[in-house]
C-alpha positions as semicolon CSV with decimal commas, in nm:
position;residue;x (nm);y (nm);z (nm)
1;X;2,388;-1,725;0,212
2;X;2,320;-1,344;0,042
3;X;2,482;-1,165;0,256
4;X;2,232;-0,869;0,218
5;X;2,013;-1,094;0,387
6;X;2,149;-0,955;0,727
7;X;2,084;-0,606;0,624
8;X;1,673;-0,676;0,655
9;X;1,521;-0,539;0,981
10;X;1,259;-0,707;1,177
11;X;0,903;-0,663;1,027
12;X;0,719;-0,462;1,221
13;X;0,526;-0,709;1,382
14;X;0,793;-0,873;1,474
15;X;0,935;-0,563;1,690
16;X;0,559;-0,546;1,839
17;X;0,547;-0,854;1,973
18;X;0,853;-0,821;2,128
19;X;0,756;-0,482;2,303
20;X;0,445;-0,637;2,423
21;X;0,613;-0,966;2,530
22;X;0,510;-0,999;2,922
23;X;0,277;-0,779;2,887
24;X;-0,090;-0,888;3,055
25;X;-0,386;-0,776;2,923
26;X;-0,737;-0,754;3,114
27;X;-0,880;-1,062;3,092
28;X;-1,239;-0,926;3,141
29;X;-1,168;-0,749;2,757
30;X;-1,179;-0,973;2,510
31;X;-0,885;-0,818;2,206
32;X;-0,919;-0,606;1,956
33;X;-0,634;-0,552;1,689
34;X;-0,603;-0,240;1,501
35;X;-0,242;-0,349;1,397
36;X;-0,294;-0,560;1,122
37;X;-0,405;-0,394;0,790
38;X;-0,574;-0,714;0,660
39;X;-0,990;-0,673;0,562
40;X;-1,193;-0,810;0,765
41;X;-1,538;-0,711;0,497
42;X;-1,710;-1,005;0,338
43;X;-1,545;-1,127;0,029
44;X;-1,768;-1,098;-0,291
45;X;-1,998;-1,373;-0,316
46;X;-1,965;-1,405;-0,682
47;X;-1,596;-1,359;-0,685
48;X;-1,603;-1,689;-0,460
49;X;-1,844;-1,893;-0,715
50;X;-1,644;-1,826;-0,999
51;X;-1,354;-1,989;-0,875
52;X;-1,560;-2,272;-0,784
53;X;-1,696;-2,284;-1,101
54;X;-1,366;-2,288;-1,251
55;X;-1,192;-2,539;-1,034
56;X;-1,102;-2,792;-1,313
57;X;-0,887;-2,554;-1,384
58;X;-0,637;-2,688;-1,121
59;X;-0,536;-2,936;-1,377
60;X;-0,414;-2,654;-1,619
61;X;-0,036;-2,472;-1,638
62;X;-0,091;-2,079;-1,581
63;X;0,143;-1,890;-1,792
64;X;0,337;-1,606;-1,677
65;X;0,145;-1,332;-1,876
66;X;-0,166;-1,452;-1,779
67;X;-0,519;-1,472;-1,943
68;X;-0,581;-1,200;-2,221
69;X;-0,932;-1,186;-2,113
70;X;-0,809;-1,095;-1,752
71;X;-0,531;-0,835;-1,915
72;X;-0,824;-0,710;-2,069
73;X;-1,014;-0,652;-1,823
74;X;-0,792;-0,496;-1,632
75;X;-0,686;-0,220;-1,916
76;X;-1,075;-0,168;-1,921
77;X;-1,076;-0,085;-1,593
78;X;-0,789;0,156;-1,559
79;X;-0,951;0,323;-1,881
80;X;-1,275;0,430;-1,687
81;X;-1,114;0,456;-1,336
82;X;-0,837;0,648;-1,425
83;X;-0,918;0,841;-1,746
84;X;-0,660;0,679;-1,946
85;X;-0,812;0,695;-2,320
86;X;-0,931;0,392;-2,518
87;X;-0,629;0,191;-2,673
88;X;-0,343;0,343;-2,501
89;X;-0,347;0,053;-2,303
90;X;-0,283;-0,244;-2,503
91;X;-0,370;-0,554;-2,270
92;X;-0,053;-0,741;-2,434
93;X;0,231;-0,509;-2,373
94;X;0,120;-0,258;-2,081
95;X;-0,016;-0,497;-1,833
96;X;0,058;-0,812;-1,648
97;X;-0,102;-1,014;-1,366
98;X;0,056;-1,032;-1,065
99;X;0,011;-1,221;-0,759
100;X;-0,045;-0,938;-0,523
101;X;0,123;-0,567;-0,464
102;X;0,330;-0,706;-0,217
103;X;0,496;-0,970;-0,466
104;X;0,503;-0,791;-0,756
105;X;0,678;-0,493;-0,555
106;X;0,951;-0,684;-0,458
107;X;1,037;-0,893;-0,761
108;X;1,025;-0,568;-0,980
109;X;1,296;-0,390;-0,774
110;X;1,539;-0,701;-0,794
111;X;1,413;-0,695;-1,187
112;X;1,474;-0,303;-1,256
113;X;1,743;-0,216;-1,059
114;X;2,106;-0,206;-1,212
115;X;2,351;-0,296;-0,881
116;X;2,562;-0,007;-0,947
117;X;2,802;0,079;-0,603
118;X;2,572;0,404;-0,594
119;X;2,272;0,291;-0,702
120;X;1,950;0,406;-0,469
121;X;1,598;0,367;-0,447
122;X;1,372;0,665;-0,286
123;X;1,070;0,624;-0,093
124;X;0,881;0,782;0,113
125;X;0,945;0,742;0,489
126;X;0,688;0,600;0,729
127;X;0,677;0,329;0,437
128;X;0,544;-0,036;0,356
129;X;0,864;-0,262;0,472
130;X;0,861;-0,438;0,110
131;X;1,056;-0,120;-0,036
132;X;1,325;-0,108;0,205
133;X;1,391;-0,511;0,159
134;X;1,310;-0,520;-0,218
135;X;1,604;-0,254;-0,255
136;X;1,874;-0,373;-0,003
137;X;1,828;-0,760;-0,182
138;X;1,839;-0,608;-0,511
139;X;2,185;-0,456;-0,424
140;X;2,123;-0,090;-0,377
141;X;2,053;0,144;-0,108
142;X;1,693;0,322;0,056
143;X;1,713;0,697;0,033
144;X;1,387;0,775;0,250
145;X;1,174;1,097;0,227
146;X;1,009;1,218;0,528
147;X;0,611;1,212;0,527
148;X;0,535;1,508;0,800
149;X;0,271;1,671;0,874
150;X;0,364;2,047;0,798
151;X;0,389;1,880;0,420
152;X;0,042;1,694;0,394
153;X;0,227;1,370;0,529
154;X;0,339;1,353;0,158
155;X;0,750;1,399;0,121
156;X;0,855;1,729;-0,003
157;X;1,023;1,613;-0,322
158;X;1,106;2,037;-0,389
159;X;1,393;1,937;-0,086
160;X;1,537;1,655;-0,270
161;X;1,927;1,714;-0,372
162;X;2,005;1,681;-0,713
163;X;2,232;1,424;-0,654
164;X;1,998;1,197;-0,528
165;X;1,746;1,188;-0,820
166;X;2,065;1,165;-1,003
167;X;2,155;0,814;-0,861
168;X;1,786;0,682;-0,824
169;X;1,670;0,421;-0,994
170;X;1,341;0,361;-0,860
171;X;1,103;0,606;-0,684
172;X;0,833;0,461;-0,472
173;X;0,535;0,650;-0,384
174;X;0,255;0,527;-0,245
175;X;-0,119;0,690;-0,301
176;X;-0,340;0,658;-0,072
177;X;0,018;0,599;0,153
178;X;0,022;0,387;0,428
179;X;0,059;0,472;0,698
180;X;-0,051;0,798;0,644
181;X;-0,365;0,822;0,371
182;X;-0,213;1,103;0,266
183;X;-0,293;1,147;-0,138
184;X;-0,007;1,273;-0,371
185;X;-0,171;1,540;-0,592
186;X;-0,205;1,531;-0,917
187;X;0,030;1,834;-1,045
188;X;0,285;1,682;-0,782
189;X;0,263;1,336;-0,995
190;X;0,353;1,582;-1,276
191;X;0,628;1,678;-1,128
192;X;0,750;1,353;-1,063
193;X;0,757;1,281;-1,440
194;X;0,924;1,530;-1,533
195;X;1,203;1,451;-1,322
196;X;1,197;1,108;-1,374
197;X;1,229;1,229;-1,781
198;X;1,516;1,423;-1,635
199;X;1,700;1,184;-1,433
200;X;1,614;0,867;-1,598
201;X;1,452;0,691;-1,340
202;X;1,117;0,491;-1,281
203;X;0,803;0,584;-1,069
204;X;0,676;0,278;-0,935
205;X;0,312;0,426;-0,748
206;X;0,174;0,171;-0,520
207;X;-0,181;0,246;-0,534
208;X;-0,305;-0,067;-0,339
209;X;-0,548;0,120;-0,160
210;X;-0,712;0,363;-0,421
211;X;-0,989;0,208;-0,391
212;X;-1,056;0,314;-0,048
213;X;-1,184;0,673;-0,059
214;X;-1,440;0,908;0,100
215;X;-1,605;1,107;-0,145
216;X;-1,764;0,909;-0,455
217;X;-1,767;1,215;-0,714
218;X;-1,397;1,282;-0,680
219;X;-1,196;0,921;-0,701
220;X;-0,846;1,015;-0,624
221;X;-0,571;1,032;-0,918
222;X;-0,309;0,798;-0,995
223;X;-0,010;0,805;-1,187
224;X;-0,207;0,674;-1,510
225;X;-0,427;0,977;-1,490
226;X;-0,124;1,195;-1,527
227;X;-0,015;1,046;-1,791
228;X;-0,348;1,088;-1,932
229;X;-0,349;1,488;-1,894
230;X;0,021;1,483;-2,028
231;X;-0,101;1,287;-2,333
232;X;0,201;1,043;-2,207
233;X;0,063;0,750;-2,443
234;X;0,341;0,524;-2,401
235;X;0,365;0,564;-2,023
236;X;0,755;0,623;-2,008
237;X;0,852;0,531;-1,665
238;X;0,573;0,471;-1,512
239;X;0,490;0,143;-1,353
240;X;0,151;0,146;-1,099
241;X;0,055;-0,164;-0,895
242;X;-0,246;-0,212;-0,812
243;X;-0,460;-0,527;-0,620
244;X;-0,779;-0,709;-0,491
245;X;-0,702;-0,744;-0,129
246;X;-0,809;-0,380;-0,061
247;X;-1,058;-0,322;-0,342
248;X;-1,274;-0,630;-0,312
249;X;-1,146;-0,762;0,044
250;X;-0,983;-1,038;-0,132
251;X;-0,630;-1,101;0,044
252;X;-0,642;-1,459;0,025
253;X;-0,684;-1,459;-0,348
254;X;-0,359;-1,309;-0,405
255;X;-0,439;-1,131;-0,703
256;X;-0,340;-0,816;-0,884
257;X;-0,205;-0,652;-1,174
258;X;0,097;-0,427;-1,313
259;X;0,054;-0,135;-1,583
260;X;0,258;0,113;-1,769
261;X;0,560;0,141;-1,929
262;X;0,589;-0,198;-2,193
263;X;0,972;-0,146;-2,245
264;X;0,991;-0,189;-1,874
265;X;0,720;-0,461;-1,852
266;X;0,903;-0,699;-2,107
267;X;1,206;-0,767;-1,944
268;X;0,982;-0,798;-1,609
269;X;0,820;-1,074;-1,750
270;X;1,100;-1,210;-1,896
271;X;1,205;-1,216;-1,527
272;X;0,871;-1,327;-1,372
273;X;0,922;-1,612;-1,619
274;X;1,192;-1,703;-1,459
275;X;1,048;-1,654;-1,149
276;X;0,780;-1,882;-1,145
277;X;0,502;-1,683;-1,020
278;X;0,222;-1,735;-1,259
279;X;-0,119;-1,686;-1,078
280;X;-0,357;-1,977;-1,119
281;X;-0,607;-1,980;-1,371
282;X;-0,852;-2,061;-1,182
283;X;-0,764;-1,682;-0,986
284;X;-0,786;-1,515;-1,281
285;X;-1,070;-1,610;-1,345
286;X;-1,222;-1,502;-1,017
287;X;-1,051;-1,219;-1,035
288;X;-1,219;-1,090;-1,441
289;X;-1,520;-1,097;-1,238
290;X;-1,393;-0,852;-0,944
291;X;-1,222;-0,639;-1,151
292;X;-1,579;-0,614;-1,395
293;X;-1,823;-0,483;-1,106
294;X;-1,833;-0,176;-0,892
295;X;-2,102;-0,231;-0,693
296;X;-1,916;-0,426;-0,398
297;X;-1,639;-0,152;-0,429
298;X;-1,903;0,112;-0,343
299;X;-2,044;-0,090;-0,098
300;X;-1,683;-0,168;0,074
301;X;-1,606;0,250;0,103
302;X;-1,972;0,291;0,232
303;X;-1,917;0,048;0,512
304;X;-1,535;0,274;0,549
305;X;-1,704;0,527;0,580
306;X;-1,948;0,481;0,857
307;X;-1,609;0,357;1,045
308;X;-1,425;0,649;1,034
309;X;-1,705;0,832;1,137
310;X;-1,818;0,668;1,407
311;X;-1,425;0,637;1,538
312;X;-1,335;0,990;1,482
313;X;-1,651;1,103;1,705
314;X;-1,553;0,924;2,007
315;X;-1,204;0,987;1,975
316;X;-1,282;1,371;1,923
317;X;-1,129;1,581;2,204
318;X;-0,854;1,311;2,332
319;X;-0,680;1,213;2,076
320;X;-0,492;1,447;1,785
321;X;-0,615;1,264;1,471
322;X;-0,811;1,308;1,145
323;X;-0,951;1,154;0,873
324;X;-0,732;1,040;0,613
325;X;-0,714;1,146;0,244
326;X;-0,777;0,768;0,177
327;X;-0,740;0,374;0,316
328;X;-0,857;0,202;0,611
329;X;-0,559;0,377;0,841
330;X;-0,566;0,640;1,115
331;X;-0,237;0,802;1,213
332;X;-0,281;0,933;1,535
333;X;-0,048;1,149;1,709
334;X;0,026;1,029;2,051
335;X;0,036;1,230;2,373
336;X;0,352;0,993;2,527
337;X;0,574;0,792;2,324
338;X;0,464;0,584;2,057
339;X;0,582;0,252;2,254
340;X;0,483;0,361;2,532
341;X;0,080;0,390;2,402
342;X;0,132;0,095;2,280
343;X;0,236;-0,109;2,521
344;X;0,013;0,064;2,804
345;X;-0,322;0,013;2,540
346;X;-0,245;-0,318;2,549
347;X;-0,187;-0,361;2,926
348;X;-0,500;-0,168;2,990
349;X;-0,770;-0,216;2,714
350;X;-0,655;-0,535;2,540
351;X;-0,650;-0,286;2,233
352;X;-0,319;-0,349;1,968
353;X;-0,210;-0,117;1,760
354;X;0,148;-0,045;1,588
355;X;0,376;0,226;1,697
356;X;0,472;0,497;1,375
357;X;0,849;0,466;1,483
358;X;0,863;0,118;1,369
359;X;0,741;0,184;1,025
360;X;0,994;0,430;0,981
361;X;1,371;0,457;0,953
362;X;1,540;0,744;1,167
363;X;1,761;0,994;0,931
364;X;1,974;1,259;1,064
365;X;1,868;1,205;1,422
366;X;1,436;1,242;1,328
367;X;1,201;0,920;1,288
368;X;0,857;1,104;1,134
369;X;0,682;0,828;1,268
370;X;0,797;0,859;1,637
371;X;0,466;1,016;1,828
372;X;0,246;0,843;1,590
373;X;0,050;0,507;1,586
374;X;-0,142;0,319;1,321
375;X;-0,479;0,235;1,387
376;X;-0,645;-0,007;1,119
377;X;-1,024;-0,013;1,094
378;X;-1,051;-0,346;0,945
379;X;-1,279;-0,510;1,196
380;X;-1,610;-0,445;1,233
381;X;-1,807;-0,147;1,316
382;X;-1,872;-0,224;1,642
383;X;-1,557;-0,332;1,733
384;X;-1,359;-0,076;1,603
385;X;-1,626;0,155;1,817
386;X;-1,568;-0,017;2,114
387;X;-1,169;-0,006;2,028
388;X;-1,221;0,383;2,049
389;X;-1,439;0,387;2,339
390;X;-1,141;0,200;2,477
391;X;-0,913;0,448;2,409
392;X;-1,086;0,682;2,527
393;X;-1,110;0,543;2,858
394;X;-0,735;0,456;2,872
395;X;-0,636;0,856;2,770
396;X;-0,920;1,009;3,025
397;X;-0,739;0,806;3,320
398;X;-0,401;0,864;3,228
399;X;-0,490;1,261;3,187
400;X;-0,684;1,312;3,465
């Protein structure tokens, strides 16, 4: 067996069900999960009848770089989401289908990076899990980057040795993050450039859950809109990853896309080929139609937004948390432990949510996600308001 198989740690959930294992929940409350970042909003209705419509499809070989009506599509939509001007993006050498971030992620690192004894791969730190076990199977080490608060949540790449963007090979960042929402800002993706021009390394921005924002006159940047301001045309070094789950509450349909950099994109599809993950035709043709309308994506932040209203209100007073910059995530800072809360929220309330320690990695004695938990507001409004209301109660008693 790949012996860098024993470096992975538990997911997450994993280590949550074993710190709630014995644990017994009110039976009176019936459960409400907060852990889980999966949408619970109603898929598109017209997303679902064009794969019906396009079942006979099933009888038909995908091929690895996918539909060019669907690469077209997509390059459309960066153009007006992004500001990325008309033909920079050509649909047959900057952009390929992929079957979801979380796929696509991890096959990239084993495709980009060059197992070199020093070789690392920097990303921010609380982090999605995919990073840590995309780089330690792909033969190189995680160099994580604290999120904190004093900094925005976002790392302070200004702190960053020299010798470490020396030996990277891949920078993750991740915008809206999760768990954080934080937003890196545009100049700051400048920056990043710049230094990846310097240091010869690639930005690969998972932006998953840009989609998911609060104020419809200012959609947050991404790395393709600075690229756009820097008149960057051939998008040197810059990957972005982008998918459907969040979007269009479509996580079943396992559908998404890659941009940027075609030298880079090349030999990932010669690897993909390889691979063996084309995405059914039939998806991609469900997905031309997701990708083409706006309307359900408005509607899908409008029904965010009440949520994170409604939650922040009752949880106003007891509990140290804001609003996010972006996503469906609060990251709350906890008054005890983060295990602790969690367990006890769970013994008391029937309420689940994950602690911030085990989405982080602890470097030179600090986890930055210790005295944190992640709240999802994926289920509906009045569930995740009687979720609050829940831990509410469960904070009043143990304060008072």
């Amino acid at each position: 067996m790949n012996r860098a198989l024993d470096l992975l740690q538990p997911y997450p959930f994993e280590k949550l069900r074993a710190l709630l294992a014995g644990a017994q929940p009110p039976a009176d409350k019936k459960p409400i999960a907060l852990s889980i970042g999966e949408p619970k909003h109603r898929s598109p209705d017209f997303v679902a009848q064009a794969l019906a419509d396009n079942l006979d499809q099933l009888a038909v070989y995908p091929t690895t770089i996918g539909l060019s009506a669907l690469r077209e599509s997509i390059a459309r939509w960066c153009e007006r989401r992004f500001g990325v001007p008309g033909g920079w993006l050509d649909p047959a050498r900057h952009v390929l289908p992929v079957n979801g971030t979380r796929e696509a992620l991890f096959a990239f690192t084993q495709a980009v990076v060059n197992r070199e004894p020093d070789a690392l791969v920097v990303s921010p730190n609380p982090f999605y899990q995919i990073y840590e076990g995309a780089t330690l199977l792909a033969g190189a080490q995680p160099h994580y980057l604290p999120c904190l608060a004093e900094n925005g949540f976002n790392p302070d790449f200004d702190a960053v040795p020299t010798e470490v963007w020396q030996r990277c090979q891949i920078l993750f960042i991740c915008s809206p993050g999760n768990p954080t929402g934080a937003l890196v800002p545009l100049d700051t993706l400048k920056q990043l450039i710049a230094l990846a021009d310097e240091h010869d390394f690639v930005i690969a921005a998972d932006e998953c859950y840009s989609e998911l924002y609060f104020d419809e006159d200012n959609p947050p940047p991404g790395l393709l809109s600075a690229c756009a301001e820097l008149g960057r045309s051939d998008f040197k070094r810059c990957v972005v990853f982008h998918s459907l789950s969040k979007r269009s509450n479509l996580p079943g349909l396992r559908s998404g896309f890659v941009a940027g950099d075609a030298e880079i994109l090349k030999p990932f599809l010669l690897y993909r080929t390889y691979h063996g993950c084309a995405m059914p035709v039939q998806t991609q043709l469900a997905s031309i139609a997701a990708w083409n309308d706006e309307a359900h994506v408005r509607a899908n932040r409008d029904l965010y937004r009440e949520k994170f209203a409604a939650v922040l209100e009752v949880l106003q007073g007891v509990l140290d948390v804001q609003r996010p910059d972006g996503g469906f995530y609060l990251w709350a800072k906890t008054p005890v432990a983060d295990t602790t809360f969690t367990r006890e929220l769970f013994e008391r309330e029937h309420v689940t949510v994950v602690p911030g320690s085990y989405l982080s990695r602890e470097v030179d004695g600090v986890n930055p996600g210790a005295g944190r938990v992640r709240m999802a507001l994926v289920a509906p409004l009045a569930e995740c308001v009687e979720a609050a209301q829940r831990i509410r109660a469960y904070l009043e008693k143990r304060q008072g």
